[in-house]
Amino acid sequence: MILILEVNQVGYEIQIPSRFARQLSQDESENLQIFTHLQIREEQPILYGFATSSERELFRQLISVSGIGAQLAIALIDTLGLEELIQAIVTGNIRKLSKTPGVGQKTAERIALELKTKLSQWRQLVGITLPSSSAIPSLEIIEDIEMTLLALGYTNEEINQAIYTLSQDNQMLKNTHTEEWIREAIAWLSRN
């Protein structure tokens, strides 16, 4: 998505993740803070914009991986979001990383291999906390929820948000019945 920022009658095109664009469309304030990254490609400057400095730093880490370009890094941030993407990399969750269009198993493995240690240390420095493994449903339940909700037409982003939100409920975490998780996820998605 392209955002045009006008400064002193000069328009700057800034490529931003769709997730950030949706945030902007809901924000009614006149002041806007964008954390940018300038990349020179084929002698053409390209600005990338992010909602937080942490997102920008994660983008920079991703493009440092061999074979990961700016568009793929944006797609990863868009598909999974900051915390979920960091968690997938730090825990080596190849399946979750592979859900991003354009990221195959080998690319996901390379991302996890090259960034696991860096991101683990970085997230602690900047204070990004990830849910403990006991604070998420089993991988089997997550896969069943994702397959069912995808078949019903929900997007990966909606599904991930529903799973994350439901995982905040201690009662749900004790629940090992996939059907209950799916029912609650559908109920949450219909309310939001």
XYZ file of N, CA and C in Angstrom:
576
model
N 0.847 -1.163 0.000
C 0.000 0.000 0.000
C 0.905 1.243 0.000
N 0.513 2.246 -0.720
C 1.302 3.477 -0.834
C 0.618 4.598 -0.054
N 1.397 5.282 0.763
C 0.939 6.461 1.490
C 1.717 7.638 0.921
N 1.023 8.721 0.604
C 1.723 9.909 0.108
C 1.750 10.928 1.235
N 2.954 11.284 1.640
C 3.168 12.238 2.719
C 3.631 13.547 2.101
N 2.889 14.614 2.353
C 3.248 15.911 1.788
C 3.951 16.746 2.851
N 5.171 17.177 2.523
C 5.972 18.012 3.413
C 6.459 19.201 2.604
N 6.058 20.404 3.002
C 6.451 21.620 2.290
C 6.195 21.508 0.788
N 5.025 21.071 0.429
C 4.565 20.946 -0.952
C 5.363 19.935 -1.781
N 6.023 19.010 -1.109
C 6.714 17.916 -1.784
C 6.062 16.621 -1.310
N 5.625 15.792 -2.253
C 4.974 14.528 -1.911
C 5.972 13.385 -1.883
N 5.970 12.643 -0.789
C 6.840 11.476 -0.649
C 5.969 10.224 -0.655
N 6.286 9.292 -1.543
C 5.585 8.015 -1.550
C 6.245 7.103 -0.532
N 5.423 6.567 0.363
C 5.928 5.659 1.388
C 5.147 4.355 1.282
N 5.858 3.264 1.084
C 5.195 1.959 1.060
C 4.996 1.500 2.496
N 3.756 1.158 2.823
C 3.437 0.734 4.185
C 2.704 -0.608 4.147
N 2.823 -1.381 5.226
C 2.061 -2.630 5.304
C 0.557 -2.344 5.335
N -0.233 -3.234 4.766
C -1.697 -3.069 4.757
C -2.251 -2.968 6.168
N -1.645 -3.703 7.083
C -2.066 -3.677 8.493
C -1.965 -2.247 9.041
N -0.880 -1.551 8.706
C -0.677 -0.171 9.143
C -1.690 0.748 8.469
N -1.971 0.493 7.198
C -2.950 1.316 6.465
C -4.326 1.216 7.115
N -4.700 0.018 7.555
C -5.995 -0.139 8.234
C -6.016 0.639 9.548
N -4.890 0.649 10.261
C -4.804 1.439 11.497
C -5.005 2.919 11.195
N -4.374 3.377 10.126
C -4.465 4.789 9.766
C -5.885 5.182 9.402
N -6.597 4.291 8.722
C -7.964 4.620 8.311
C -8.899 4.740 9.510
N -8.534 4.134 10.633
C -9.352 4.216 11.840
C -8.924 5.371 12.741
N -7.729 5.896 12.515
C -7.193 6.975 13.345
C -7.631 8.318 12.774
N -8.282 9.126 13.604
C -8.806 10.401 13.122
C -7.926 11.599 13.491
N -6.804 11.364 14.148
C -5.963 12.492 14.543
C -5.205 13.043 13.339
N -4.816 14.295 13.440
C -4.090 14.940 12.345
C -2.595 14.669 12.422
N -2.108 14.340 13.602
C -0.684 14.055 13.769
C -0.422 12.583 13.504
N 0.663 12.332 12.809
C 1.000 10.972 12.436
C 2.502 10.794 12.561
N 2.902 9.717 13.204
C 4.320 9.413 13.314
C 4.583 8.124 12.540
N 5.501 8.207 11.604
C 5.851 7.055 10.778
C 7.351 6.820 10.915
N 7.708 5.579 11.166
C 9.115 5.206 11.255
C 9.514 4.667 9.888
N 10.476 5.333 9.252
C 10.791 5.004 7.864
C 12.140 4.314 7.708
N 12.237 3.610 6.610
C 13.479 2.973 6.188
C 13.666 3.353 4.722
N 14.818 3.906 4.391
C 15.118 4.300 3.014
C 15.980 3.226 2.370
N 15.531 2.761 1.229
C 16.288 1.761 0.489
C 16.537 2.300 -0.918
N 17.775 2.221 -1.361
C 18.118 2.647 -2.716
C 18.188 1.383 -3.573
N 17.296 1.305 -4.552
C 17.268 0.136 -5.428
C 17.321 0.615 -6.870
N 18.321 0.148 -7.582
C 18.530 0.555 -8.971
C 18.491 2.077 -9.099
N 19.210 2.723 -8.211
C 19.347 4.180 -8.169
C 18.028 4.911 -7.958
N 17.053 4.207 -7.415
C 15.769 4.835 -7.108
C 15.507 4.677 -5.608
N 15.321 5.794 -4.920
C 15.045 5.681 -3.482
C 13.609 5.210 -3.231
N 13.463 4.291 -2.284
C 12.145 3.801 -1.894
C 12.036 3.939 -0.383
N 10.959 4.580 0.061
C 10.706 4.731 1.492
C 9.701 3.682 1.943
N 10.011 3.020 3.045
C 9.083 2.083 3.671
C 8.710 2.672 5.022
N 7.438 2.628 5.354
C 6.970 3.223 6.601
C 6.333 2.198 7.519
N 6.513 2.412 8.821
C 6.011 1.472 9.822
C 5.398 2.224 10.993
N 4.481 1.562 11.678
C 3.771 2.169 12.806
C 4.668 2.330 14.021
N 5.630 1.420 14.197
C 6.502 1.474 15.374
C 7.957 1.281 14.954
N 8.848 1.710 15.822
C 10.270 1.502 15.543
C 10.607 0.010 15.610
N 9.871 -0.748 16.412
C 10.098 -2.197 16.495
C 9.761 -2.882 15.178
N 8.667 -2.466 14.538
C 8.321 -3.022 13.226
C 9.405 -2.702 12.205
N 9.894 -1.469 12.256
C 10.951 -1.073 11.310
C 12.210 -1.909 11.542
N 12.568 -2.121 12.796
C 13.761 -2.910 13.097
C 13.583 -4.363 12.665
N 12.387 -4.906 12.866
C 12.121 -6.272 12.420
C 12.235 -6.354 10.896
N 11.721 -5.352 10.201
C 11.843 -5.274 8.741
C 13.323 -5.292 8.346
N 14.127 -4.501 9.027
C 15.560 -4.440 8.719
C 16.236 -5.791 8.961
N 15.837 -6.455 10.036
C 16.394 -7.783 10.316
C 16.008 -8.767 9.209
N 14.746 -8.705 8.785
C 14.271 -9.633 7.755
C 14.999 -9.436 6.431
N 15.194 -8.178 6.011
C 15.857 -7.960 4.716
C 17.354 -8.261 4.774
N 17.883 -8.465 5.984
C 19.289 -8.865 6.098
C 19.475 -10.353 5.785
N 18.380 -11.099 5.758
C 18.438 -12.531 5.448
C 18.582 -12.704 3.937
N 19.496 -13.550 3.540
C 19.730 -13.811 2.121
C 18.445 -14.291 1.449
N 18.078 -13.629 0.352
C 16.893 -14.019 -0.404
C 15.598 -13.370 0.048
N 15.649 -12.551 1.088
C 14.440 -11.872 1.570
C 14.518 -10.410 1.147
N 13.624 -10.032 0.249
C 13.557 -8.650 -0.200
C 12.555 -7.864 0.620
N 12.456 -6.597 0.303
C 11.571 -5.706 1.052
C 10.108 -6.132 0.958
N 9.665 -6.534 -0.229
C 8.253 -6.909 -0.391
C 7.908 -8.152 0.416
N 8.807 -9.110 0.464
C 8.562 -10.324 1.240
C 8.587 -10.015 2.740
N 9.488 -9.123 3.153
C 9.537 -8.721 4.563
C 8.238 -8.025 4.966
N 7.734 -7.145 4.095
C 6.452 -6.469 4.351
C 5.333 -7.510 4.441
N 5.341 -8.485 3.534
C 4.302 -9.523 3.531
C 4.329 -10.329 4.830
N 5.514 -10.640 5.328
C 5.630 -11.374 6.593
C 5.050 -10.566 7.750
N 5.399 -9.283 7.815
C 4.887 -8.415 8.882
C 3.380 -8.269 8.756
N 2.904 -8.136 7.528
C 1.468 -7.992 7.277
C 0.683 -9.237 7.674
N 1.194 -10.390 7.293
C 0.477 -11.641 7.522
C 0.430 -12.013 8.998
N 1.557 -11.891 9.680
C 1.630 -12.390 11.050
C 1.597 -11.306 12.120
N 2.004 -10.100 11.810
C 2.093 -9.074 12.842
C 3.397 -9.217 13.615
N 3.743 -8.198 14.365
C 5.039 -8.125 15.037
C 5.280 -9.281 16.009
N 4.431 -9.401 17.035
C 4.668 -10.397 18.079
C 4.614 -11.818 17.538
N 3.620 -12.088 16.702
C 3.464 -13.447 16.187
C 4.615 -13.826 15.260
N 5.093 -12.875 14.471
C 6.219 -13.138 13.581
C 7.486 -13.403 14.391
N 7.720 -12.590 15.403
C 8.898 -12.805 16.252
C 8.811 -14.169 16.924
N 7.629 -14.496 17.455
C 7.463 -15.787 18.123
C 7.709 -16.940 17.153
N 7.189 -16.830 15.939
C 7.381 -17.895 14.948
C 8.862 -18.075 14.621
N 9.594 -16.976 14.521
C 11.023 -17.061 14.203
C 11.803 -17.626 15.383
N 11.554 -17.085 16.578
C 12.303 -17.497 17.770
C 12.046 -18.966 18.107
N 10.810 -19.428 17.913
C 10.486 -20.828 18.223
C 10.732 -21.757 17.038
N 11.106 -21.189 15.893
C 11.377 -22.005 14.717
C 10.126 -22.637 14.123
N 8.997 -21.932 14.206
C 7.726 -22.445 13.694
C 7.672 -22.236 12.172
N 8.239 -23.183 11.450
C 8.346 -23.102 9.993
C 6.968 -23.086 9.342
N 6.059 -23.878 9.885
C 4.706 -23.959 9.316
C 4.030 -22.586 9.335
N 4.152 -21.866 10.443
C 3.525 -20.544 10.545
C 4.187 -19.555 9.584
N 5.510 -19.572 9.511
C 6.217 -18.671 8.596
C 5.849 -18.964 7.145
N 5.627 -20.232 6.826
C 5.311 -20.640 5.454
C 3.920 -20.215 5.011
N 3.098 -19.738 5.924
C 1.742 -19.311 5.555
C 1.742 -17.994 4.795
N 2.836 -17.272 4.867
C 2.938 -16.014 4.131
C 3.138 -16.320 2.653
N 2.332 -15.702 1.783
C 2.512 -15.920 0.346
C 3.942 -15.572 -0.076
N 4.575 -16.478 -0.799
C 5.938 -16.251 -1.261
C 7.001 -16.850 -0.360
N 6.591 -17.371 0.799
C 7.548 -17.982 1.728
C 7.330 -19.492 1.725
N 8.284 -20.201 1.153
C 8.225 -21.662 1.160
C 8.954 -22.207 2.371
N 9.028 -23.523 2.453
C 9.655 -24.152 3.611
C 11.132 -23.790 3.728
N 11.865 -23.812 2.617
C 13.300 -23.503 2.675
C 13.544 -22.054 3.098
N 12.738 -21.143 2.581
C 12.876 -19.731 2.964
C 12.555 -19.561 4.438
N 11.493 -20.204 4.901
C 11.108 -20.119 6.315
C 12.216 -20.677 7.205
N 12.810 -21.786 6.791
C 13.910 -22.370 7.564
C 15.099 -21.421 7.621
N 15.398 -20.773 6.492
C 16.526 -19.833 6.450
C 16.266 -18.645 7.372
N 15.037 -18.117 7.350
C 14.684 -16.988 8.227
C 14.879 -17.388 9.683
N 14.327 -18.543 10.061
C 14.431 -18.999 11.453
C 15.888 -19.230 11.843
N 16.646 -19.852 10.956
C 18.045 -20.156 11.250
C 18.871 -18.885 11.441
N 18.709 -17.929 10.528
C 19.540 -16.727 10.571
C 19.113 -15.717 11.635
N 17.834 -15.705 11.999
C 17.361 -14.648 12.900
C 16.993 -15.111 14.306
N 16.944 -16.401 14.531
C 16.473 -16.911 15.825
C 17.220 -16.284 17.006
N 18.519 -16.354 16.996
C 19.314 -15.829 18.105
C 19.248 -14.306 18.167
N 19.390 -13.657 17.008
C 19.351 -12.186 16.968
C 18.042 -11.653 17.535
N 16.924 -12.214 17.064
C 15.619 -11.710 17.502
C 15.331 -12.055 18.950
N 15.816 -13.180 19.400
C 15.615 -13.559 20.796
C 16.271 -12.524 21.713
N 17.488 -12.133 21.379
C 18.196 -11.118 22.171
C 17.565 -9.741 21.983
N 17.237 -9.382 20.751
C 16.686 -8.056 20.454
C 15.356 -7.831 21.147
N 14.460 -8.825 21.091
C 13.135 -8.643 21.698
C 13.251 -8.427 23.201
N 14.247 -9.049 23.838
C 14.450 -8.835 25.271
C 14.972 -7.425 25.540
N 15.838 -6.930 24.660
C 16.369 -5.573 24.821
C 15.285 -4.511 24.703
N 14.376 -4.673 23.747
C 13.341 -3.660 23.531
C 12.080 -3.929 24.340
N 12.066 -5.043 25.075
C 10.943 -5.309 25.974
C 9.717 -5.921 25.327
N 9.881 -6.624 24.225
C 8.747 -7.315 23.610
C 8.626 -8.678 24.280
N 7.511 -8.884 24.966
C 7.296 -10.169 25.621
C 6.390 -11.027 24.756
N 6.723 -12.280 24.722
C 5.933 -13.230 23.950
C 5.207 -14.143 24.921
N 4.036 -14.628 24.521
C 3.342 -15.550 25.397
C 4.166 -16.813 25.592
N 4.105 -17.377 26.791
C 4.816 -18.627 27.032
C 4.119 -19.731 26.258
N 4.800 -20.841 26.100
C 4.198 -21.926 25.330
C 2.937 -22.449 25.991
N 2.799 -22.247 27.306
C 1.572 -22.669 27.977
C 0.445 -21.680 27.722
N 0.769 -20.516 27.148
C -0.250 -19.497 26.899
C -0.783 -19.554 25.475
N -0.544 -20.670 24.795
C -1.112 -20.841 23.460
C -1.656 -22.261 23.355
N -2.687 -22.454 22.539
C -3.210 -23.806 22.378
C -2.198 -24.694 21.653
N -2.417 -25.997 21.706
C -1.488 -26.925 21.051
C -1.456 -26.663 19.545
N -0.359 -27.055 18.934
C -0.185 -26.866 17.493
C -1.284 -27.592 16.719
N -1.687 -28.747 17.217
C -2.754 -29.522 16.566
C -4.075 -28.744 16.570
N -4.408 -28.131 17.704
C -5.639 -27.337 17.798
C -5.553 -26.131 16.870
N -4.413 -25.458 16.874
C -4.235 -24.281 16.019
C -4.421 -24.660 14.550
N -3.817 -25.761 14.131
C -3.944 -26.194 12.734
C -5.395 -26.491 12.375
N -6.117 -27.159 13.277
C -7.530 -27.465 13.018
C -8.366 -26.195 12.918
N -8.104 -25.245 13.817
C -8.829 -23.969 13.781
C -8.555 -23.268 12.454
N -7.281 -23.189 12.082
C -6.903 -22.495 10.852
C -7.533 -23.139 9.623
N -7.478 -24.463 9.531
C -8.049 -25.146 8.362
C -9.554 -24.908 8.272
N -10.235 -25.010 9.401
C -11.688 -24.827 9.409
C -12.068 -23.401 9.033
N -11.406 -22.425 9.662
C -11.772 -21.031 9.416
C -11.369 -20.569 8.015
N -10.267 -21.083 7.503
C -9.892 -20.765 6.117
C -10.951 -21.298 5.157
N -11.451 -22.505 5.440
C -12.497 -23.091 4.594
C -13.785 -22.269 4.657
N -13.993 -21.578 5.783
C -15.179 -20.732 5.933
C -14.981 -19.337 5.342
N -13.772 -19.067 4.823
C -13.533 -17.801 4.137
C -12.863 -16.719 4.958
N -12.419 -17.036 6.160
C -11.713 -16.041 6.965
C -10.269 -15.927 6.491
N -9.667 -14.755 6.704
C -8.279 -14.537 6.294
C -7.336 -15.024 7.387
N -6.069 -15.242 7.017
C -5.063 -15.644 8.005
C -4.959 -14.622 9.125
N -5.024 -13.350 8.763
C -4.908 -12.296 9.775
C -6.060 -12.371 10.774
N -7.278 -12.548 10.282
C -8.441 -12.654 11.171
C -8.321 -13.881 12.076
N -7.893 -14.981 11.495
C -7.751 -16.224 12.255
C -6.689 -16.068 13.337
N -5.536 -15.502 12.971
C -4.461 -15.312 13.945
C -4.898 -14.405 15.085
N -5.645 -13.348 14.761
C -6.126 -12.432 15.797
C -7.104 -13.146 16.728
N -7.989 -13.967 16.169
C -8.951 -14.712 16.987
C -8.229 -15.680 17.921
N -7.260 -16.410 17.392
C -6.512 -17.369 18.220
C -5.755 -16.638 19.315
N -5.117 -15.529 18.961
C -4.371 -14.756 19.955
C -5.298 -14.253 21.055
N -6.447 -13.703 20.669
C -7.391 -13.161 21.648
C -7.930 -14.263 22.551
N -8.324 -15.377 21.963
C -8.843 -16.481 22.773
C -7.773 -17.049 23.701
N -6.515 -16.983 23.284
C -5.413 -17.501 24.101
C -5.175 -16.674 25.358
N -5.753 -15.482 25.407
C -5.613 -14.640 26.595
C -6.547 -15.090 27.718
N -7.504 -15.959 27.386
C -8.492 -16.450 28.341
C -7.984 -17.750 28.971
N -7.727 -17.710 30.283
C -7.193 -18.887 30.971
C -8.121 -20.093 30.876
N -9.437 -19.858 30.882
C -10.389 -20.960 30.761
C -10.229 -21.654 29.411
N -10.044 -20.871 28.352
C -9.873 -21.464 27.023
C -8.577 -22.264 26.940
N -7.528 -21.784 27.584
C -6.242 -22.486 27.521
C -6.325 -23.872 28.146
N -7.219 -24.029 29.116
C -7.392 -25.339 29.754
C -8.210 -26.279 28.875
N -8.887 -25.714 27.893
C -9.780 -26.482 27.033
C -8.981 -27.182 25.930
N -9.135 -28.481 25.816
C -8.405 -29.238 24.794
C -9.319 -29.726 23.672
N -10.552 -29.243 23.647
C -11.512 -29.655 22.624
C -11.460 -28.689 21.441
N -11.032 -29.192 20.311
C -10.898 -28.377 19.109
C -12.213 -27.715 18.723
N -13.318 -28.458 18.849
C -14.629 -27.927 18.463
C -14.971 -26.667 19.257
N -14.633 -26.684 20.553
C -14.894 -25.510 21.410
C -14.085 -24.306 20.927
N -12.824 -24.551 20.600
C -11.961 -23.478 20.112
C -12.524 -22.890 18.820
N -12.952 -23.770 17.923
C -13.500 -23.302 16.646
C -14.776 -22.507 16.884
N -15.655 -23.016 17.735
C -16.913 -22.324 18.036
C -16.635 -20.935 18.630
N -15.708 -20.878 19.581
C -15.368 -19.593 20.211
C -14.707 -18.639 19.212
N -13.865 -19.175 18.345
C -13.201 -18.331 17.335
C -14.228 -17.733 16.380
N -15.182 -18.548 15.937
C -16.232 -18.047 15.041
C -17.072 -16.994 15.757
N -17.399 -17.254 17.017
C -18.181 -16.275 17.790
C -17.411 -14.966 17.920
N -16.116 -15.050 18.212
C -15.305 -13.834 18.360
C -15.228 -13.085 17.026
N -15.013 -13.822 15.943
C -14.910 -13.184 14.627
C -16.220 -12.524 14.211
N -17.338 -13.115 14.578
C -18.627 -12.510 14.202
C -18.907 -11.239 15.001
N -18.313 -11.131 16.193
C -18.487 -9.917 17.014
C -17.541 -8.797 16.587
N -16.442 -9.145 15.965
C -15.413 -8.142 15.658
C -15.254 -7.894 14.204
